[in-house]
mmCIF file of C-alpha atoms and ligand atoms in Angstrom:
data_model
loop_
_atom_site.group_PDB
_atom_site.id
_atom_site.type_symbol
_atom_site.label_atom_id
_atom_site.label_comp_id
_atom_site.label_asym_id
_atom_site.label_seq_id
_atom_site.Cartn_x
_atom_site.Cartn_y
_atom_site.Cartn_z
ATOM 1 C CA MET A 274 -11.254 12.028 -11.533
ATOM 2 C CA SER A 275 -9.799 15.199 -10.073
ATOM 3 C CA LYS A 276 -13.270 17.364 -8.942
ATOM 4 C CA THR A 277 -13.335 21.015 -7.792
ATOM 5 C CA ILE A 278 -15.280 21.606 -4.671
ATOM 6 C CA LEU A 279 -16.474 24.828 -2.973
ATOM 7 C CA ILE A 280 -16.496 24.621 0.889
ATOM 8 C CA THR A 281 -17.574 27.511 3.393
ATOM 9 C CA GLY A 282 -16.799 27.484 6.917
ATOM 10 C CA ALA A 283 -12.972 26.285 5.584
ATOM 11 C CA THR A 284 -11.167 27.118 8.294
ATOM 12 C CA SER A 285 -11.587 25.126 11.292
ATOM 13 C CA GLY A 286 -13.906 21.780 12.299
ATOM 14 C CA PHE A 287 -15.944 19.940 9.714
ATOM 15 C CA GLY A 288 -14.896 22.127 6.610
ATOM 16 C CA LYS A 289 -11.268 22.055 7.574
ATOM 17 C CA ALA A 290 -12.039 18.553 7.485
ATOM 18 C CA ILE A 291 -13.332 18.072 4.615
ATOM 19 C CA ALA A 292 -11.389 20.540 3.077
ATOM 20 C CA GLU A 293 -8.338 18.447 4.411
ATOM 21 C CA LYS A 294 -9.859 15.088 3.153
ATOM 22 C CA PHE A 295 -10.845 16.224 -0.734
ATOM 23 C CA ALA A 296 -7.124 17.822 -1.086
ATOM 24 C CA GLN A 297 -5.776 14.319 0.370
ATOM 25 C CA GLU A 298 -7.174 12.569 -2.786
ATOM 26 C CA GLY A 299 -5.763 15.540 -5.379
ATOM 27 C CA ASN A 300 -9.385 17.258 -5.730
ATOM 28 C CA THR A 301 -9.340 21.245 -6.771
ATOM 29 C CA VAL A 302 -10.015 22.211 -3.205
ATOM 30 C CA CYS A 303 -11.608 26.269 -2.415
ATOM 31 C CA ILE A 304 -11.584 27.044 1.200
ATOM 32 C CA THR A 305 -13.312 30.185 2.096
ATOM 33 C CA GLY A 306 -13.776 32.162 5.803
ATOM 34 C CA ARG A 307 -12.913 35.269 7.167
ATOM 35 C CA ARG A 308 -9.724 34.179 8.629
ATOM 36 C CA ASP A 309 -7.322 35.092 5.822
ATOM 37 C CA ASP A 310 -4.363 33.800 8.352
ATOM 38 C CA ARG A 311 -5.880 30.117 8.456
ATOM 39 C CA LEU A 312 -6.516 30.145 5.337
ATOM 40 C CA ALA A 313 -2.766 30.620 3.378
ATOM 41 C CA GLU A 314 -1.919 28.436 6.437
ATOM 42 C CA MET A 315 -3.708 25.536 4.943
ATOM 43 C CA LYS A 316 -3.286 26.847 1.235
ATOM 44 C CA GLN A 317 0.755 25.798 2.177
ATOM 45 C CA THR A 318 0.033 23.075 4.437
ATOM 46 C CA LEU A 319 -2.169 21.405 2.424
ATOM 47 C CA GLU A 320 -0.639 21.682 -1.044
ATOM 48 C CA GLY A 321 2.623 20.832 0.167
ATOM 49 C CA ASN A 322 0.900 17.268 1.656
ATOM 50 C CA GLY A 323 0.318 16.899 -2.691
ATOM 51 C CA ASN A 324 -1.131 16.666 -5.429
ATOM 52 C CA CYS A 325 -4.144 19.115 -5.097
ATOM 53 C CA LYS A 326 -4.564 22.732 -5.810
ATOM 54 C CA VAL A 327 -6.089 24.850 -3.199
ATOM 55 C CA ILE A 328 -7.496 28.605 -3.690
ATOM 56 C CA THR A 329 -8.917 30.636 -1.399
ATOM 57 C CA LEU A 330 -11.829 32.397 -0.803
ATOM 58 C CA LYS A 331 -11.752 35.806 2.307
ATOM 59 C CA PHE A 332 -14.848 37.001 2.652
ATOM 60 C CA ASP A 333 -17.676 37.193 4.881
ATOM 61 C CA ILE A 334 -20.945 35.182 3.789
ATOM 62 C CA ARG A 335 -23.180 37.755 5.652
ATOM 63 C CA ASN A 336 -22.257 40.168 2.827
ATOM 64 C CA ARG A 337 -23.966 39.220 -0.390
ATOM 65 C CA ASP A 338 -21.542 41.559 -2.631
ATOM 66 C CA GLU A 339 -18.573 39.770 -0.804
ATOM 67 C CA VAL A 340 -20.277 36.632 -1.740
ATOM 68 C CA ALA A 341 -20.631 37.337 -5.590
ATOM 69 C CA ALA A 342 -17.526 38.754 -5.891
ATOM 70 C CA ALA A 343 -15.878 35.693 -4.391
ATOM 71 C CA VAL A 344 -17.848 33.224 -6.610
ATOM 72 C CA LYS A 345 -16.512 35.237 -9.686
ATOM 73 C CA GLU A 346 -13.004 35.210 -8.401
ATOM 74 C CA LEU A 347 -13.466 31.555 -8.219
ATOM 75 C CA MET A 348 -14.989 30.936 -11.256
ATOM 76 C CA ALA A 349 -11.784 33.027 -12.872
ATOM 77 C CA GLN A 350 -9.674 30.072 -11.883
ATOM 78 C CA VAL A 351 -11.630 27.092 -12.611
ATOM 79 C CA SER A 352 -13.816 25.632 -15.205
ATOM 80 C CA ARG A 353 -16.758 23.796 -13.583
ATOM 81 C CA ILE A 354 -18.167 23.638 -9.421
ATOM 82 C CA ASP A 355 -18.587 19.656 -9.103
ATOM 83 C CA ILE A 356 -19.380 20.425 -4.854
ATOM 84 C CA LEU A 357 -20.669 22.969 -2.779
ATOM 85 C CA VAL A 358 -20.564 22.305 0.711
ATOM 86 C CA ASN A 359 -23.155 24.984 2.599
ATOM 87 C CA ASN A 360 -21.108 24.382 6.020
ATOM 88 C CA ALA A 361 -20.426 28.030 7.481
ATOM 89 C CA GLY A 362 -22.088 28.435 10.218
ATOM 90 C CA LEU A 363 -22.593 28.856 13.936
ATOM 91 C CA ALA A 364 -24.752 28.892 17.092
ATOM 92 C CA ALA A 365 -24.877 32.675 19.887
ATOM 93 C CA GLY A 366 -25.688 32.192 22.967
ATOM 94 C CA LEU A 367 -27.637 29.632 24.832
ATOM 95 C CA ASN A 368 -30.606 31.455 26.109
ATOM 96 C CA SER A 369 -34.406 31.289 27.122
ATOM 97 C CA ILE A 370 -36.933 33.224 24.205
ATOM 98 C CA GLU A 371 -37.451 35.982 26.480
ATOM 99 C CA ASP A 372 -33.916 36.753 27.414
ATOM 100 C CA GLY A 373 -32.256 36.062 23.862
ATOM 101 C CA ASN A 374 -29.999 38.194 22.186
ATOM 102 C CA PHE A 375 -31.097 40.124 19.073
ATOM 103 C CA ASP A 376 -27.495 40.293 17.947
ATOM 104 C CA ASP A 377 -26.819 37.129 18.955
ATOM 105 C CA TRP A 378 -30.332 36.303 16.484
ATOM 106 C CA ASP A 379 -29.207 38.119 13.625
ATOM 107 C CA GLN A 380 -26.043 36.739 13.472
ATOM 108 C CA MET A 381 -27.223 33.119 13.512
ATOM 109 C CA ILE A 382 -29.829 33.760 10.699
ATOM 110 C CA ASP A 383 -27.533 35.905 8.808
ATOM 111 C CA THR A 384 -24.716 32.787 8.610
ATOM 112 C CA ASN A 385 -27.101 29.886 8.858
ATOM 113 C CA ILE A 386 -30.145 30.828 6.609
ATOM 114 C CA LYS A 387 -28.916 34.040 4.553
ATOM 115 C CA GLY A 388 -25.311 33.097 3.722
ATOM 116 C CA LEU A 389 -25.660 29.714 3.089
ATOM 117 C CA LEU A 390 -28.841 31.276 0.578
ATOM 118 C CA TYR A 391 -26.291 33.538 -0.774
ATOM 119 C CA ILE A 392 -23.685 31.438 -1.899
ATOM 120 C CA THR A 393 -26.234 28.769 -3.239
ATOM 121 C CA ARG A 394 -27.342 31.552 -5.543
ATOM 122 C CA GLN A 395 -24.673 32.523 -7.348
ATOM 123 C CA VAL A 396 -23.235 28.725 -7.571
ATOM 124 C CA ALA A 397 -26.292 26.648 -8.261
ATOM 125 C CA PRO A 398 -26.450 28.607 -11.720
ATOM 126 C CA ILE A 399 -23.078 27.741 -12.716
ATOM 127 C CA MET A 400 -24.495 24.061 -11.684
ATOM 128 C CA THR A 401 -27.451 24.249 -13.979
ATOM 129 C CA VAL A 402 -25.400 25.163 -16.790
ATOM 130 C CA GLN A 403 -23.168 22.050 -16.147
ATOM 131 C CA ALA A 404 -26.550 20.090 -15.345
ATOM 132 C CA SER A 405 -24.216 18.190 -13.123
ATOM 133 C CA GLY A 406 -22.848 19.401 -9.223
ATOM 134 C CA HIS A 407 -23.693 18.219 -5.827
ATOM 135 C CA ILE A 408 -24.737 20.391 -3.058
ATOM 136 C CA PHE A 409 -24.193 19.281 1.025
ATOM 137 C CA ASN A 410 -25.712 21.442 3.681
ATOM 138 C CA ILE A 411 -24.763 20.923 6.870
ATOM 139 C CA GLY A 412 -27.612 20.881 8.776
ATOM 140 C CA SER A 413 -27.805 19.113 12.212
ATOM 141 C CA THR A 414 -29.533 16.820 15.068
ATOM 142 C CA ALA A 415 -30.763 21.000 15.477
ATOM 143 C CA ALA A 416 -32.829 20.324 12.628
ATOM 144 C CA LYS A 417 -34.746 17.477 13.236
ATOM 145 C CA MET A 418 -36.050 18.344 17.232
ATOM 146 C CA VAL A 419 -35.144 21.230 19.667
ATOM 147 C CA TYR A 420 -34.085 21.804 22.765
ATOM 148 C CA LYS A 421 -34.571 23.798 25.406
ATOM 149 C CA ASN A 422 -33.084 26.825 24.963
ATOM 150 C CA GLY A 423 -31.979 26.126 21.498
ATOM 151 C CA ASN A 424 -34.632 28.347 20.096
ATOM 152 C CA VAL A 425 -33.137 30.396 17.250
ATOM 153 C CA TYR A 426 -30.403 28.101 16.405
ATOM 154 C CA CYS A 427 -32.632 25.180 16.058
ATOM 155 C CA ALA A 428 -34.896 27.487 13.820
ATOM 156 C CA THR A 429 -32.158 28.146 11.202
ATOM 157 C CA LYS A 430 -31.363 24.642 11.007
ATOM 158 C CA PHE A 431 -34.684 23.747 10.488
ATOM 159 C CA ALA A 432 -35.006 26.283 7.539
ATOM 160 C CA VAL A 433 -31.391 24.814 6.686
ATOM 161 C CA ASP A 434 -33.407 21.627 6.629
ATOM 162 C CA ALA A 435 -36.476 22.483 4.605
ATOM 163 C CA LEU A 436 -33.972 24.618 2.592
ATOM 164 C CA ASN A 437 -32.446 21.086 1.810
ATOM 165 C CA GLN A 438 -35.612 19.710 0.545
ATOM 166 C CA ALA A 439 -36.497 22.709 -1.469
ATOM 167 C CA MET A 440 -33.041 22.396 -3.128
ATOM 168 C CA ARG A 441 -33.325 18.937 -4.409
ATOM 169 C CA ILE A 442 -37.187 19.640 -5.882
ATOM 170 C CA ASP A 443 -35.932 22.593 -7.749
ATOM 171 C CA LEU A 444 -32.647 21.040 -8.982
ATOM 172 C CA LEU A 445 -33.705 17.222 -9.905
ATOM 173 C CA GLN A 446 -34.654 18.663 -13.529
ATOM 174 C CA TYR A 447 -31.269 19.312 -13.488
ATOM 175 C CA GLY A 448 -29.325 16.266 -11.938
ATOM 176 C CA ILE A 449 -27.722 18.156 -9.064
ATOM 177 C CA LYS A 450 -27.096 16.478 -6.177
ATOM 178 C CA VAL A 451 -28.576 17.721 -3.012
ATOM 179 C CA THR A 452 -27.576 16.186 0.225
ATOM 180 C CA GLY A 453 -28.080 17.483 3.554
ATOM 181 C CA ILE A 454 -25.756 15.992 6.711
ATOM 182 C CA HIS A 455 -27.220 16.647 9.907
ATOM 183 C CA PRO A 456 -24.377 15.982 13.002
ATOM 184 C CA GLY A 457 -25.184 15.238 16.418
ATOM 185 C CA MET A 458 -23.050 16.764 19.240
ATOM 186 C CA ALA A 459 -18.846 17.181 17.816
ATOM 187 C CA GLU A 460 -15.963 18.963 19.463
ATOM 188 C CA THR A 461 -14.769 21.680 17.296
ATOM 189 C CA GLU A 462 -14.477 25.450 17.833
ATOM 190 C CA PHE A 463 -18.420 25.310 17.945
ATOM 191 C CA SER A 464 -19.053 25.558 21.263
ATOM 192 C CA LEU A 465 -16.815 28.494 21.678
ATOM 193 C CA VAL A 466 -18.411 30.399 19.497
ATOM 194 C CA ARG A 467 -21.385 29.715 21.022
ATOM 195 C CA PHE A 468 -19.944 30.715 24.405
ATOM 196 C CA LYS A 469 -18.162 33.734 23.477
ATOM 197 C CA GLY A 470 -14.678 31.907 23.932
ATOM 198 C CA ASP A 471 -15.506 30.213 27.322
ATOM 199 C CA ALA A 472 -13.192 27.874 26.687
ATOM 200 C CA ASP A 473 -13.908 25.451 29.768
ATOM 201 C CA ARG A 474 -17.831 25.858 29.518
ATOM 202 C CA ALA A 475 -17.197 25.035 25.799
ATOM 203 C CA LYS A 476 -14.610 21.614 26.769
ATOM 204 C CA GLY A 477 -17.534 21.109 29.598
ATOM 205 C CA VAL A 478 -19.788 20.406 26.667
ATOM 206 C CA TYR A 479 -17.973 17.438 25.264
ATOM 207 C CA SER A 480 -16.213 15.966 28.937
ATOM 208 C CA ASP A 481 -16.924 12.330 29.251
ATOM 209 C CA MET A 482 -18.556 11.950 26.152
ATOM 210 C CA ASN A 483 -16.627 10.887 22.669
ATOM 211 C CA PRO A 484 -18.375 13.038 20.893
ATOM 212 C CA ILE A 485 -18.305 12.854 16.870
ATOM 213 C CA ARG A 486 -14.952 14.597 15.003
ATOM 214 C CA PRO A 487 -14.647 16.887 12.356
ATOM 215 C CA GLU A 488 -12.387 13.608 10.509
ATOM 216 C CA ASP A 489 -15.765 11.369 10.634
ATOM 217 C CA ILE A 490 -18.370 14.088 8.835
ATOM 218 C CA ALA A 491 -15.351 14.617 6.272
ATOM 219 C CA ASP A 492 -15.510 10.528 5.406
ATOM 220 C CA ILE A 493 -19.536 10.818 5.292
ATOM 221 C CA VAL A 494 -19.243 13.867 3.024
ATOM 222 C CA TYR A 495 -16.482 11.765 0.629
ATOM 223 C CA TYR A 496 -18.258 8.685 0.611
ATOM 224 C CA CYS A 497 -21.700 10.192 -0.503
ATOM 225 C CA SER A 498 -20.091 12.430 -2.964
ATOM 226 C CA SER A 499 -18.583 8.975 -4.381
ATOM 227 C CA LEU A 500 -21.792 6.930 -4.686
ATOM 228 C CA PRO A 501 -22.645 5.565 -8.613
ATOM 229 C CA ALA A 502 -24.164 8.820 -10.663
ATOM 230 C CA HIS A 503 -27.286 7.734 -10.106
ATOM 231 C CA LEU A 504 -27.598 7.505 -6.671
ATOM 232 C CA CYS A 505 -27.779 10.583 -4.185
ATOM 233 C CA ILE A 506 -27.931 9.977 -0.723
ATOM 234 C CA ASN A 507 -30.621 13.005 0.316
ATOM 235 C CA ASP A 508 -30.573 13.045 4.685
ATOM 236 C CA LEU A 509 -28.325 11.533 6.627
ATOM 237 C CA THR A 510 -28.088 12.025 11.055
ATOM 238 C CA VAL A 511 -25.157 11.307 12.247
ATOM 239 C CA THR A 512 -24.594 11.457 16.346
ATOM 240 C CA CYS A 513 -21.499 9.533 18.163
ATOM 241 C CA LEU A 514 -22.814 6.629 20.355
ATOM 242 C CA THR A 515 -24.047 8.107 23.338
ATOM 243 C CA GLN A 516 -26.666 10.865 21.839
ATOM 244 C CA ALA A 517 -29.983 9.807 20.516
ATOM 245 C CA CYS A 518 -31.043 12.953 19.289
ATOM 246 C CA SER A 519 -30.915 16.813 20.241
ATOM 247 C CA VAL A 520 -32.719 15.775 23.427
ATOM 248 C CA TYR A 521 -31.607 12.402 24.581
ATOM 249 C CA SER A 522 -27.352 11.864 25.282
ATOM 250 C CA ILE A 523 -26.035 10.124 28.242
ATOM 251 C CA LYS A 524 -21.943 9.755 29.418
ATOM 252 C CA GLU A 525 -19.484 7.691 27.811
ATOM 253 C CA SER A 526 -18.914 6.000 31.649
ATOM 254 C CA ASP A 527 -22.762 5.391 32.121
ATOM 255 C CA ARG A 528 -22.464 3.460 28.652
ATOM 256 C CA ILE A 529 -23.060 -0.621 29.413
ATOM 257 C CA LYS A 530 -19.824 -1.890 27.940
ATOM 258 C CA PRO A 531 -20.067 -5.152 25.589
ATOM 259 C CA GLN A 532 -18.552 -8.290 27.673
ATOM 260 C CA ALA A 533 -14.603 -8.925 27.086
HETATM 261 P P1 LIG B 767 -16.469 26.144 13.774
HETATM 262 O O1 LIG B 767 -16.854 26.888 14.825
HETATM 263 O O2 LIG B 767 -15.398 24.897 14.280
HETATM 264 O O3 LIG B 767 -16.317 26.042 11.803
HETATM 265 C C1 LIG B 767 -17.200 27.103 11.753
HETATM 266 C C2 LIG B 767 -16.677 27.693 10.232
HETATM 267 O O4 LIG B 767 -18.022 28.142 9.771
HETATM 268 C C3 LIG B 767 -15.115 28.446 10.143
HETATM 269 O O5 LIG B 767 -14.486 27.556 9.315
HETATM 270 C C4 LIG B 767 -15.979 30.297 10.119
HETATM 271 O O6 LIG B 767 -14.564 30.528 9.449
HETATM 272 C C5 LIG B 767 -17.312 29.923 9.559
HETATM 273 N N1 LIG B 767 -18.094 30.984 9.614
HETATM 274 C C6 LIG B 767 -18.740 31.874 10.832
HETATM 275 N N2 LIG B 767 -19.013 32.437 9.879
HETATM 276 C C7 LIG B 767 -19.091 33.072 9.237
HETATM 277 C C8 LIG B 767 -19.355 34.243 8.257
HETATM 278 N N3 LIG B 767 -20.432 35.106 9.207
HETATM 279 N N4 LIG B 767 -19.086 34.228 6.818
HETATM 280 C C9 LIG B 767 -17.829 33.431 6.280
HETATM 281 N N5 LIG B 767 -17.751 32.563 7.319
HETATM 282 C C10 LIG B 767 -18.442 32.340 8.485
HETATM 283 O O7 LIG B 767 -17.666 24.731 14.195
HETATM 284 P P2 LIG B 767 -18.525 23.435 13.408
HETATM 285 O O8 LIG B 767 -17.395 22.758 12.476
HETATM 286 O O9 LIG B 767 -18.291 22.909 14.429
HETATM 287 O O10 LIG B 767 -19.300 23.800 12.345
HETATM 288 C C11 LIG B 767 -19.973 23.498 10.992
HETATM 289 C C12 LIG B 767 -20.990 23.801 10.810
HETATM 290 O O11 LIG B 767 -21.905 22.124 11.543
HETATM 291 C C13 LIG B 767 -22.318 24.979 11.297
HETATM 292 O O12 LIG B 767 -23.349 25.062 9.515
HETATM 293 C C14 LIG B 767 -22.520 24.367 12.391
HETATM 294 O O13 LIG B 767 -24.085 24.770 12.939
HETATM 295 C C15 LIG B 767 -22.976 22.699 12.264
HETATM 296 N N6 LIG B 767 -22.827 21.445 13.191
HETATM 297 C C16 LIG B 767 -21.875 21.737 14.132
HETATM 298 C C17 LIG B 767 -21.670 20.852 15.207
HETATM 299 C C18 LIG B 767 -21.048 20.449 16.426
HETATM 300 O O14 LIG B 767 -21.020 19.896 17.539
HETATM 301 N N7 LIG B 767 -20.362 21.116 16.026
HETATM 302 C C19 LIG B 767 -23.163 19.755 15.160
HETATM 303 C C20 LIG B 767 -23.818 19.976 13.865
HETATM 304 C C21 LIG B 767 -23.991 20.567 12.853
HETATM 305 P P3 LIG B 767 -14.705 32.435 9.782
HETATM 306 O O15 LIG B 767 -14.617 31.868 11.107
HETATM 307 O O16 LIG B 767 -12.941 31.854 9.851
HETATM 308 O O17 LIG B 767 -14.929 33.207 8.714
HETATM 309 C C1 LIG B 768 -24.572 21.413 17.009
HETATM 310 C C2 LIG B 768 -24.776 20.391 17.533
HETATM 311 O O1 LIG B 768 -26.911 19.857 19.769
HETATM 312 O O2 LIG B 768 -25.753 21.981 19.932
HETATM 313 O O3 LIG B 768 -25.520 21.403 15.503
HETATM 314 O O4 LIG B 768 -27.236 22.213 18.489
HETATM 315 S S1 LIG B 768 -26.206 20.999 19.104
#
């Protein structure tokens, strides 16, 4: 059955891959982000490829009024929201706490925590009226264990993990599923954003490691959303084979390979 899915931060990385996966399966996909050229291009490509409907909403998730207006605009075009993927987020910088940049801190807190809350506050009442729905919160391995210089980014993801648990409790009576997905290192635009456009430094993060691909996370979200009505995966941490947790990973070339 075709579903309506709203994905924040769908202009690149995980969000884009999730949009592509659900579009491929013939759903109504609402894609959001600040870069409207990318939104327009994705709509054209995805609708050109199949039988899906794509709705684009350009807004900055840090702006409460823009978020409210966007959800209102969406509800003028659809009758329900089956899935919300709270994905928009970023890391800015990688500094020790005494050397932190206030603007970076504000941007991460405003996007990863407050932005997630703003959109959830608009969508959750729609789902409670429906008495159904599924909210995905994209956390991180950084939500489970802090790492050196990750301080504020990790704190925002710990908050996402807490909100994921809280939403599940608060929305339990409405039959709304809430799933936290906590990926480890994945090669998206994440490090390019974190290192403010330094492509070599960003690339270096993933060298010799065979990281998670955005499509992997899209497949996982799709699987979780396809479970029988009485089941919910509450919390899922996923890493590539060479990463054990936030602080411990090895190089792919150091991995002992199976005997041929
Ligand atoms: P990308 O940088 O590729 O994508 C981030 C997305 O978030 C973009 O679509 C961007 O859209 C959107 N976004 C950022 N800020 C805002 C804003 N203020 N308003 C609206 N949209 C915004 O990174 P990823 O795909 O890797 O990241 C997605 C999520 O996954 C994030 O929450 C990240 O913390 C998390 N994550 C990433 C991991 C990784 O290693 N890549 C691992 C674990 C978790 P636009 O710029 O157009 O606004
Ligand atoms: C993104 C992955 O390891 O940079 O959440 O924190 S990491």
